[in-house]
């Protein structure tokens, strides 16, 4: 039991790092289109109709998502806090729970923005979770359970 407590903070950091690295895998899917976590976070142009370079007629893109950025970075920040300070396991737990909530809500918060003839609109998509998001949810949940154990057994 003391071995888990002794190495738990290092394990929290490793789990947070794994969650952050899951952004390199496919996070969201829709009808054969796959988007990696970094594309969801920083945005990606999906298509642009621009014949003869006379100006865009229609385009669609994923905009920058602050909630996706928080979803993948909060577990890493919580792991760093757990590794650096023995006295802040509760702060680390709060960050992990917030990151887990952002990860769970990620498919509901990402929208596609489209522009047709200069009129910009957004549409909600019925996203499917990709392997990266499922892995991030699993590892973030494990980190949260481990952090709860560390908070409860704090000496």
Short mmCIF file of N, CA, C and O in Angstrom, two decimals, residues 10 16 22 29 34 50 92 136:
data_model
loop_
_atom_site.label_atom_id
_atom_site.label_comp_id
_atom_site.label_asym_id
_atom_site.label_seq_id
_atom_site.Cartn_x
_atom_site.Cartn_y
_atom_site.Cartn_z
N UNK A 10 4.23 9.71 -9.44
CA UNK A 10 4.89 9.48 -10.72
C UNK A 10 3.92 8.86 -11.72
O UNK A 10 3.91 9.21 -12.90
N UNK A 16 -1.17 11.43 -16.99
CA UNK A 16 -1.48 12.75 -17.57
C UNK A 16 -0.76 12.96 -18.89
O UNK A 16 -1.32 13.52 -19.84
N UNK A 22 -2.65 11.39 -26.35
CA UNK A 22 -3.79 10.84 -27.08
C UNK A 22 -4.33 11.82 -28.12
O UNK A 22 -5.07 11.43 -29.02
N UNK A 29 -14.86 11.17 -35.21
CA UNK A 29 -15.15 10.61 -36.53
C UNK A 29 -16.55 11.04 -36.95
O UNK A 29 -17.44 11.20 -36.12
N UNK A 34 -11.97 11.33 -40.34
CA UNK A 34 -11.33 11.18 -39.03
C UNK A 34 -10.53 12.43 -38.72
O UNK A 34 -9.80 12.93 -39.58
N UNK A 50 -12.73 27.44 -54.39
CA UNK A 50 -12.15 28.69 -54.84
C UNK A 50 -11.70 28.53 -56.29
O UNK A 50 -10.52 28.37 -56.57
N UNK A 92 -4.72 18.90 -7.83
CA UNK A 92 -4.53 17.95 -8.92
C UNK A 92 -5.82 17.17 -9.20
O UNK A 92 -6.19 16.96 -10.36
N UNK A 136 -8.10 8.50 -24.01
CA UNK A 136 -7.95 9.63 -23.09
C UNK A 136 -8.94 9.54 -21.94
O UNK A 136 -8.60 9.83 -20.79
#
